[in-house]
Amino acid sequence: MEQFLQQIINGISLGSIYALVALGYTMVYGIIKLINFAHCDIYMIGAYVGYFCMTFLGIGFVPSLLAAMAVCTVLGVTIEKIAYKPLRNATRIAVLITAIGVSLFLEYGTMFFVKAQVRSYPPLTGLLAETLRLGNISVPMLQVLILAITVILMLLLQFIVNKTKIGKAMRAVSMDQDAAELMGINVDTTISFTFALGSALAGAAGILVGIYYNSINPLMGVLPGLKSFVAAVFGGIGIIPGAMIGGYIIGIVEVLISGYINSMYRDAFVFAILILILILKPAGLLGKNTREKV
Amino acid sequence: MLEIKDLSVYFGVINALKGISLTVNEGEIVTLIGANGAGKTTTLRTISGLEKPTSGTILLEGKDITATSAKDRVKMGISHVPEGRRVFPSMSVLENLELGAYLRRDKKEIAKDLQMVYEHFPILHTRRKQAAGTLSGGEQQMLAIGRALMSRPRILLLDEPSMGLAPLLVQEIFNIIGNINNNGTTVLLVEQNASMALRIAHRAYVMETGSIVLSGTGADLMQSEDIKKAYLGG
Ligand SMILES: Nc1ncnc2c1ncn2[C@@H]1O[C@H](COP(=O)(O)OP(=O)(O)O)[C@@H](O)[C@H]1O
Ligand SMILES: [Mg+2]
């Protein structure tokens, strides 16, 4: 039982990271119906920004987190402006291929600058290095931190999307672009803002994964990116709470499979879940089963 | 108030508007009628800035707005109730109405206009917390009109507000359009329901495959033999 709870706690940490990344996939898909393949690389860049801040600039975790989020925000918005905006009226496949191109560009561009080698985050010190004991279960403070930051960011996101004017504009544009424009909403600004939000969350996920697993490399985004995408589809692509729930479910499943079956199978299981959901409930857990018009 | 000169719109090779000109004077209800595919929707979408014309000009109160963004046109007082209502389905009725006032900052006046919309459409008040997608067709049409009024427009563009509604509801919608006009809002009304439209309009234009083929007062066109044959089922 203790071991099981311990695994669940590990799953929640991993799930937090998937959820943060999944949110970006789902919001961008919701608003421009694009699977932004480059999103997982923004997460990787976030991890590197955190690494540089903490290793070379020697600044603490919180300022490094904010720096990673800021850099990723700028990067995400820039990518949208340069690569996707000119294709606003192009076919979906053209945009999709562009997104793959941007992804490769970021991966190998980063590799050019920082080399392909794996880098390690500095060891944690102070309170973050401590472990919380709850009976026989031990919870590293690091995991508490990951969960706390994720929950704060998600609450903030929910507030922005549901209560602010720009959030309402985001929802309006994702439901009906023309109608939103008729309300006087600037669609381009709203799309930029969506990329900014998603990228900031990916940046946060990047630095969190850096301090959690302690090792980063330029291709680190690929597999977690795919799994986060699975999480978004699982929850219902385009639906914000769906991405959150999907992220946690995928994270927990993955950890349980590694712990109880065999860690070799964990990725296979995640993708098996994707196939299952696509067969049983194509619109995802929280999605309405409407056929998509292509 | 609104003047269109020689407006042409292409969709790729399709020439949807072939140099049309029309005028709407302050305080009028002008209707644009014509068969399916004539170019009525395209005309309204170009006036509100959703489509870009290849040539021609759009003047609002003498000012050239041909290159103005859709957003700025809303600010200048153009409000468009699109074909098929296009309410935001998973938002509540109230949220839809609030989005209609998206560009306004005058909270007190917005609250007044919300009351005005609820007076025009009491059912929207009853349903204010309900998701717009769950409303009936007629209620959605009322919401779409109410939402457009929330920007406090000087001119209201209406695209087939009677589409798909039961005759009794059509009558009600037309009465409300009359009331809105009496309260001082200029109306450009696109309709396939020609007899109803001609009855409430001061003036009318008839479109056929991208061109305006006839114009006159509503009463004159009702008498016209061509119109009777083509659009009034007589
Ligand atoms: N987005 C579009 N792409 C291509 N053709 C279009 C588009 N919108 C309208 N059309 C064409 O333009 C013409 C006029 O359409 P429309 O303005 O919708 O007519 P109406 O509203 O009078 O029924 C039609 O031939 C229609 O097929
Ligand atoms: Mg039409």
XYZ file of C-alpha atoms and ligand atoms in Angstrom:
556
model
C 0.000 0.000 0.000
C 2.767 2.418 0.931
C 4.610 1.597 -2.207
C 1.437 2.225 -4.186
C 0.908 5.639 -2.592
C 4.520 6.451 -3.192
C 4.067 5.616 -6.860
C 0.940 7.731 -7.060
C 2.865 10.673 -5.651
C 5.575 10.171 -8.266
C 2.855 9.938 -10.897
C 1.392 13.241 -9.769
C 4.736 14.961 -10.191
C 5.209 13.576 -13.670
C 1.563 14.253 -14.466
C 1.968 17.897 -13.433
C 4.607 18.310 -16.084
C 2.542 16.583 -18.754
C -0.468 18.663 -17.790
C 1.420 21.946 -18.100
C 2.681 21.006 -21.556
C -0.671 19.550 -22.620
C -2.363 22.870 -21.851
C -0.323 24.578 -24.538
C -1.193 21.938 -27.121
C -4.850 22.105 -26.285
C -5.172 25.905 -26.213
C -3.400 26.364 -29.526
C -5.437 23.578 -31.086
C -8.586 25.124 -29.660
C -7.931 28.457 -31.252
C -6.310 27.716 -34.629
C -6.827 23.937 -34.974
C -3.091 23.372 -35.225
C -1.127 20.610 -33.531
C 1.862 22.757 -32.672
C 4.701 20.282 -32.994
C 7.174 22.938 -31.906
C 5.499 23.189 -28.519
C 7.589 20.387 -27.006
C 10.737 22.239 -28.005
C 9.610 25.374 -26.238
C 9.467 23.197 -23.150
C 13.040 22.066 -23.868
C 14.170 25.692 -24.264
C 12.519 26.455 -20.921
C 14.630 23.733 -19.335
C 17.804 25.247 -20.825
C 16.930 28.771 -19.757
C 16.412 27.475 -16.229
C 19.696 25.611 -16.411
C 21.649 28.668 -17.530
C 20.023 30.888 -14.947
C 20.707 28.514 -12.103
C 24.159 27.325 -13.171
C 25.832 30.324 -14.768
C 23.922 33.241 -13.337
C 23.568 31.519 -10.007
C 20.103 32.940 -9.421
C 17.563 31.097 -7.323
C 14.802 28.810 -8.446
C 11.902 31.275 -8.485
C 13.618 33.977 -10.557
C 14.894 31.243 -12.881
C 11.346 29.937 -13.253
C 10.107 33.398 -14.154
C 12.962 33.860 -16.607
C 12.212 30.529 -18.306
C 8.538 31.468 -18.586
C 9.374 34.910 -19.965
C 11.826 33.650 -22.571
C 9.410 30.938 -23.692
C 6.570 33.444 -23.943
C 8.609 35.611 -26.277
C 9.758 32.567 -28.239
C 6.225 31.170 -28.632
C 4.797 34.483 -29.781
C 7.690 34.998 -32.195
C 7.245 31.551 -33.723
C 3.556 32.245 -34.228
C 4.263 35.591 -35.885
C 7.010 34.344 -38.190
C 5.958 30.803 -39.021
C 2.204 30.390 -38.555
C 0.593 33.781 -39.041
C 1.534 34.068 -42.733
C -0.218 30.711 -43.211
C -3.517 31.781 -41.628
C -5.394 30.967 -44.825
C -3.237 28.060 -45.969
C -4.309 24.424 -45.798
C -3.974 22.703 -42.461
C -1.386 20.284 -43.741
C 0.867 23.168 -44.835
C 0.778 24.624 -41.322
C 1.357 21.210 -39.780
C 4.445 20.621 -41.916
C 5.688 24.087 -41.002
C 5.250 23.217 -37.327
C 7.377 20.100 -37.789
C 9.986 22.256 -39.514
C 10.002 24.748 -36.647
C 10.360 21.868 -34.207
C 13.400 20.447 -35.989
C 14.854 23.926 -36.301
C 14.589 24.498 -32.554
C 16.002 21.082 -31.695
C 19.009 21.221 -33.948
C 19.489 24.957 -33.529
C 19.742 24.388 -29.786
C 22.100 21.480 -30.358
C 24.328 23.760 -32.416
C 24.638 26.221 -29.567
C 24.776 23.980 -26.501
C 26.013 20.715 -28.047
C 24.173 17.437 -27.883
C 25.539 16.382 -24.535
C 23.335 15.903 -21.525
C 23.598 18.643 -18.902
C 22.827 18.412 -15.219
C 20.965 20.932 -13.145
C 22.804 22.045 -10.019
C 21.934 19.991 -6.934
C 19.126 21.361 -4.816
C 19.944 23.037 -1.583
C 18.131 24.200 1.541
C 14.462 23.472 1.994
C 14.122 21.977 -1.484
C 16.597 19.222 -0.643
C 14.512 18.103 2.328
C 12.056 15.271 2.387
C 8.659 15.352 3.973
C 7.705 12.217 5.922
C 4.066 11.226 6.135
C 4.058 7.979 8.081
C 5.943 5.534 5.915
C 5.656 7.636 2.802
C 8.352 10.067 1.976
C 7.611 13.049 -0.194
C 10.595 15.063 -1.362
C 9.948 18.795 -1.010
C 10.781 18.965 -4.692
C 7.577 17.080 -5.514
C 5.583 19.327 -3.231
C 7.064 22.280 -5.060
C 6.212 20.864 -8.497
C 2.629 20.235 -7.503
C 2.281 23.615 -5.805
C 3.621 25.535 -8.777
C 1.489 23.567 -11.196
C -1.656 24.161 -9.174
C -0.904 27.884 -8.858
C -0.314 28.188 -12.594
C -3.494 26.275 -13.405
C -5.597 28.429 -11.084
C -4.081 31.493 -12.673
C -4.850 30.137 -16.123
C -8.446 29.349 -15.186
C -8.819 32.855 -13.845
C -7.414 34.421 -17.013
C -9.494 32.292 -19.355
C -12.796 32.597 -17.506
C -12.722 35.978 -15.855
C -10.620 38.404 -17.867
C -11.547 40.177 -21.063
C -8.696 38.675 -23.069
C -9.666 35.240 -21.742
C -13.224 35.723 -22.950
C -11.803 36.810 -26.281
C -9.770 33.585 -26.410
C -12.845 31.494 -25.835
C -14.834 33.497 -28.354
C -12.177 33.146 -31.063
C -11.857 29.422 -30.426
C -15.631 28.989 -30.844
C -16.210 31.221 -33.857
C -13.532 33.406 -35.359
C -15.814 35.458 -37.592
C -18.328 36.114 -34.854
C -15.496 37.115 -32.518
C -14.258 39.577 -35.103
C -17.751 41.045 -35.340
C -17.612 41.756 -31.603
C -14.527 43.900 -32.271
C -12.107 41.286 -30.959
C -8.673 41.469 -32.566
C -8.198 37.862 -33.644
C -4.450 38.136 -34.280
C -3.751 39.586 -30.856
C -5.886 36.913 -29.253
C -4.025 34.129 -31.048
C -0.680 35.644 -30.004
C -1.878 35.783 -26.439
C -2.857 32.111 -26.576
C 0.621 31.176 -27.760
C 2.081 33.333 -24.992
C 0.084 31.574 -22.289
C 0.802 28.075 -23.592
C 4.491 28.795 -24.026
C 4.837 30.272 -20.541
C 3.359 27.075 -19.095
C 5.707 24.959 -21.221
C 8.650 27.018 -19.978
C 7.610 26.373 -16.395
C 7.285 22.656 -17.149
C 10.779 22.688 -18.653
C 12.500 24.044 -15.575
C 10.430 21.795 -13.306
C 11.471 18.722 -15.241
C 15.060 19.955 -15.076
C 15.112 20.105 -11.293
C 13.087 16.873 -11.041
C 15.109 14.609 -13.339
C 18.244 16.668 -13.172
C 19.313 16.053 -16.747
C 18.418 17.867 -19.949
C 19.355 17.642 -23.615
C 18.167 19.248 -26.865
C 15.896 16.345 -27.794
C 14.367 15.983 -24.348
C 11.067 17.494 -25.507
C 10.193 14.896 -28.104
C 8.841 12.018 -26.046
C 7.253 14.035 -23.212
C 5.813 16.264 -25.943
C 4.142 13.288 -27.584
C 2.826 12.062 -24.253
C 1.499 15.484 -23.347
C -0.207 15.573 -26.698
C -1.729 12.185 -25.885
C -2.847 13.700 -22.579
C -4.522 16.579 -24.409
C -6.312 14.214 -26.779
C -7.232 11.964 -23.882
C -8.881 14.827 -22.020
C -10.504 16.177 -25.171
C -8.377 18.361 -27.406
C -9.233 22.043 -27.119
C -10.684 21.619 -23.632
C -8.568 23.174 -20.886
C -9.681 21.078 -17.873
C -9.361 18.023 -20.138
C -5.664 18.673 -20.631
C -5.163 18.990 -16.879
C -6.956 15.733 -16.098
C -5.359 13.984 -19.078
C -1.888 15.034 -17.964
C -2.350 13.604 -14.487
C -3.876 10.362 -15.726
C -1.072 9.771 -18.218
C 1.575 10.602 -15.614
C 0.089 8.255 -13.018
C -0.459 5.420 -15.501
C 3.091 5.713 -16.733
C 4.573 5.547 -13.243
C 2.364 2.622 -12.214
C 3.302 0.658 -15.317
C 6.990 1.284 -14.648
C 6.616 0.339 -11.017
C 4.459 -2.750 -11.291
C 4.932 -4.157 -14.765
C 8.049 -3.127 -16.542
C 9.395 0.304 -17.328
C 10.144 -0.911 -20.843
C 6.424 -0.986 -21.543
C 5.426 2.389 -20.161
C 5.617 4.319 -23.443
C 3.840 1.552 -25.302
C 1.042 1.737 -22.731
C 0.669 5.480 -23.079
C 0.232 5.161 -26.808
C -2.063 2.181 -26.374
C -4.227 4.503 -24.265
C -4.269 6.969 -27.138
C -5.427 4.308 -29.565
C -8.079 3.109 -27.141
C -9.457 6.556 -26.539
C -9.525 7.282 -30.248
C -11.584 4.142 -30.757
C -13.885 4.391 -27.734
C -14.372 8.126 -27.325
C -12.732 10.040 -30.151
C -13.623 13.410 -28.662
C -11.790 12.588 -25.435
C -12.853 12.286 -21.826
C -14.530 15.693 -21.560
C -15.235 16.169 -25.257
C -18.593 16.183 -26.909
C -18.801 13.524 -29.548
C -19.200 15.686 -32.605
C -17.588 14.762 -35.851
C -14.968 17.236 -36.831
C -15.337 19.062 -40.101
C -12.104 19.067 -42.036
C -25.020 57.323 -43.636
C -23.634 54.268 -45.432
C -22.639 54.430 -49.051
C -21.166 51.664 -51.165
C -19.697 52.471 -54.537
C -18.806 49.970 -57.227
C -17.885 47.222 -54.793
C -16.363 44.032 -56.213
C -15.444 40.923 -54.272
C -13.769 37.784 -55.560
C -13.348 34.396 -53.889
C -10.519 33.032 -55.982
C -12.014 33.046 -59.463
C -15.611 33.396 -58.274
C -16.839 36.952 -58.755
C -19.322 37.216 -55.893
C -19.952 40.978 -56.131
C -19.744 42.662 -59.518
C -19.442 46.337 -58.734
C -22.514 47.015 -56.628
C -23.529 50.427 -55.321
C -26.086 51.193 -52.665
C -26.933 53.825 -50.085
C -28.524 53.643 -46.676
C -29.703 56.938 -45.192
C -29.810 57.729 -41.500
C -32.926 56.359 -39.817
C -33.954 54.104 -42.688
C -34.645 50.411 -42.928
C -33.197 49.333 -46.251
C -33.618 45.759 -47.387
C -31.504 43.754 -49.763
C -33.405 40.843 -51.242
C -32.514 38.195 -53.770
C -32.242 34.475 -54.350
C -29.790 32.168 -52.647
C -26.252 32.804 -53.879
C -26.986 36.327 -55.146
C -24.264 37.852 -52.979
C -26.281 39.326 -50.095
C -24.193 37.767 -47.330
C -20.986 38.745 -49.085
C -22.225 42.340 -49.246
C -22.819 42.474 -45.495
C -19.549 40.702 -44.682
C -17.656 43.208 -46.808
C -19.388 46.139 -45.093
C -18.392 44.826 -41.675
C -14.834 44.083 -42.768
C -14.829 40.269 -42.824
C -14.177 40.205 -46.579
C -11.807 42.468 -48.466
C -13.101 43.970 -51.710
C -10.877 43.924 -54.794
C -12.228 47.302 -55.839
C -14.774 49.876 -54.814
C -15.270 51.981 -51.716
C -17.331 51.875 -48.556
C -18.168 55.212 -46.955
C -19.568 55.618 -43.465
C -20.803 59.146 -42.892
C -18.655 60.249 -45.806
C -15.514 58.659 -44.362
C -13.751 56.037 -46.452
C -13.612 52.867 -44.343
C -12.682 50.439 -47.119
C -9.314 49.692 -45.504
C -10.461 49.975 -41.880
C -10.248 46.878 -39.672
C -13.384 45.050 -38.599
C -12.658 46.094 -35.028
C -12.536 49.782 -35.869
C -15.734 49.475 -37.861
C -17.466 48.142 -34.750
C -16.086 51.152 -32.876
C -17.450 53.454 -35.564
C -20.927 52.031 -35.102
C -21.387 49.139 -37.522
C -22.856 46.012 -35.961
C -23.512 42.823 -37.884
C -25.890 39.976 -37.017
C -24.407 37.223 -39.164
C -26.255 34.621 -41.198
C -27.008 31.573 -39.064
C -26.921 33.624 -35.815
C -23.416 32.501 -34.797
C -23.853 32.860 -31.056
C -21.005 31.513 -28.900
C -22.534 28.148 -28.033
C -20.745 27.206 -24.813
C -20.964 30.661 -23.308
C -23.943 31.785 -21.305
C -26.511 34.182 -22.736
C -25.144 36.903 -20.474
C -21.553 36.279 -21.571
C -22.656 36.495 -25.195
C -24.307 39.831 -24.521
C -21.257 41.086 -22.644
C -19.064 40.193 -25.602
C -21.288 42.402 -27.723
C -19.990 45.306 -25.628
C -16.391 44.084 -25.904
C -14.943 47.400 -27.058
C -16.857 49.584 -24.627
C -15.558 50.803 -21.283
C -18.603 52.751 -20.045
C -19.826 50.224 -17.488
C -22.921 52.172 -16.451
C -24.131 52.637 -19.999
C -23.431 48.972 -20.769
C -25.658 48.009 -17.844
C -28.393 50.267 -19.232
C -28.106 48.701 -22.677
C -28.295 45.255 -21.128
C -31.616 46.261 -19.571
C -32.742 47.636 -22.937
C -31.917 44.303 -24.608
C -33.819 42.427 -21.884
C -36.797 44.722 -22.505
C -36.734 43.906 -26.219
C -36.259 40.197 -25.472
C -37.552 39.212 -22.010
C -36.773 35.556 -22.740
C -33.047 36.385 -22.776
C -33.327 37.607 -19.209
C -34.996 34.364 -18.172
C -32.291 32.353 -19.901
C -29.332 34.601 -19.035
C -27.358 31.867 -17.261
C -28.070 29.167 -19.846
C -25.495 28.166 -22.474
C -26.369 29.868 -25.748
C -26.033 26.603 -27.653
C -29.007 25.155 -25.775
C -31.428 27.917 -26.871
C -34.038 27.363 -29.556
C -33.462 28.824 -33.010
C -35.697 31.811 -32.341
C -34.063 32.516 -29.000
C -30.632 32.305 -30.604
C -31.730 34.829 -33.202
C -32.903 37.141 -30.446
C -29.583 36.674 -28.681
C -27.656 37.435 -31.857
C -29.644 40.646 -32.324
C -29.326 41.558 -28.648
C -25.589 40.928 -28.761
C -25.262 43.203 -31.787
C -27.215 45.953 -29.994
C -24.788 45.809 -27.069
C -22.171 47.675 -29.110
C -24.683 50.542 -29.381
C -24.577 50.557 -33.166
C -25.543 53.426 -35.446
C -26.259 50.967 -38.220
C -27.344 47.378 -37.748
C -26.693 44.809 -40.490
C -29.057 41.850 -40.288
C -28.493 38.720 -42.385
C -31.670 36.664 -42.808
C -33.000 36.990 -39.274
C -36.140 35.033 -40.219
C -34.271 32.000 -41.521
C -35.649 28.754 -40.147
C -38.169 30.366 -37.809
C -41.872 29.604 -37.413
C -44.182 32.264 -38.964
C -45.280 33.606 -35.589
C -41.685 34.094 -34.508
C -40.826 35.710 -37.826
C -43.559 38.256 -37.171
C -42.165 38.903 -33.703
C -38.607 39.339 -34.961
C -39.798 41.787 -37.621
C -41.751 43.755 -35.020
C -38.611 44.023 -32.929
C -36.573 45.174 -35.922
C -39.203 47.872 -36.413
C -38.899 48.900 -32.769
C -35.113 49.037 -32.930
C -35.390 51.279 -35.962
C -37.956 53.506 -34.227
C -35.475 53.930 -31.395
C -33.068 55.516 -33.868
C -30.915 52.717 -35.260
C -30.468 52.554 -39.011
C -31.005 49.041 -40.416
C -29.720 47.209 -43.470
C -31.753 44.024 -43.688
C -30.901 41.056 -45.913
C -33.809 38.695 -46.466
C -35.086 35.882 -48.612
C -38.497 36.432 -47.071
C -39.143 39.240 -49.532
C -42.762 40.036 -48.689
C -42.042 40.587 -44.997
C -38.893 42.560 -45.732
C -40.550 44.833 -48.292
C -43.391 45.531 -45.896
C -41.174 47.033 -43.173
C -38.460 48.555 -45.379
C -38.412 52.180 -46.479
C -36.374 51.266 -49.527
C -35.170 48.058 -51.143
C -32.534 46.715 -53.494
C -32.853 43.491 -55.445
C -29.725 41.431 -56.130
C -29.106 38.805 -58.769
C -25.809 36.936 -59.186
C -23.579 39.625 -57.781
C -25.333 42.682 -59.194
C -28.119 44.982 -58.085
C -30.843 44.729 -60.680
C -33.620 46.815 -59.193
C -34.208 49.354 -56.476
C -37.033 51.491 -55.159
C -39.261 52.055 -52.187
C -40.578 48.979 -50.437
C -44.119 49.777 -51.540
C -43.131 50.242 -55.192
C -41.288 46.962 -55.375
C -44.228 45.144 -53.796
C -46.317 46.272 -56.736
C -43.708 45.370 -59.361
C -44.756 42.449 -61.565
C -41.180 41.139 -61.831
C -40.795 41.044 -58.071
C -44.149 39.418 -57.560
C -43.215 36.687 -59.993
C -39.688 36.112 -58.774
C -39.911 36.592 -55.033
C -43.436 36.927 -53.779
C -44.834 33.749 -55.248
C -47.393 35.646 -57.320
N -15.968 31.826 -48.721
C -16.389 31.638 -49.982
N -15.590 30.995 -50.869
C -15.985 30.816 -52.151
N -17.147 31.239 -52.641
C -17.997 31.881 -51.826
C -17.646 32.116 -50.442
N -18.683 32.776 -49.865
C -19.606 32.956 -50.836
N -19.204 32.423 -52.018
C -19.943 32.448 -53.288
O -20.316 33.778 -53.538
C -21.621 33.841 -54.051
C -22.508 34.708 -53.186
O -22.722 34.066 -51.935
P -23.517 34.730 -50.741
O -23.020 36.116 -50.553
O -23.434 33.819 -49.594
O -25.004 34.779 -51.318
P -26.392 34.953 -50.561
O -26.119 35.417 -49.170
O -27.123 35.950 -51.371
O -27.057 33.624 -50.579
C -22.111 32.403 -54.165
O -21.877 31.965 -55.483
C -21.237 31.666 -53.202
O -21.045 30.336 -53.607
Mg -26.673 34.512 -47.428
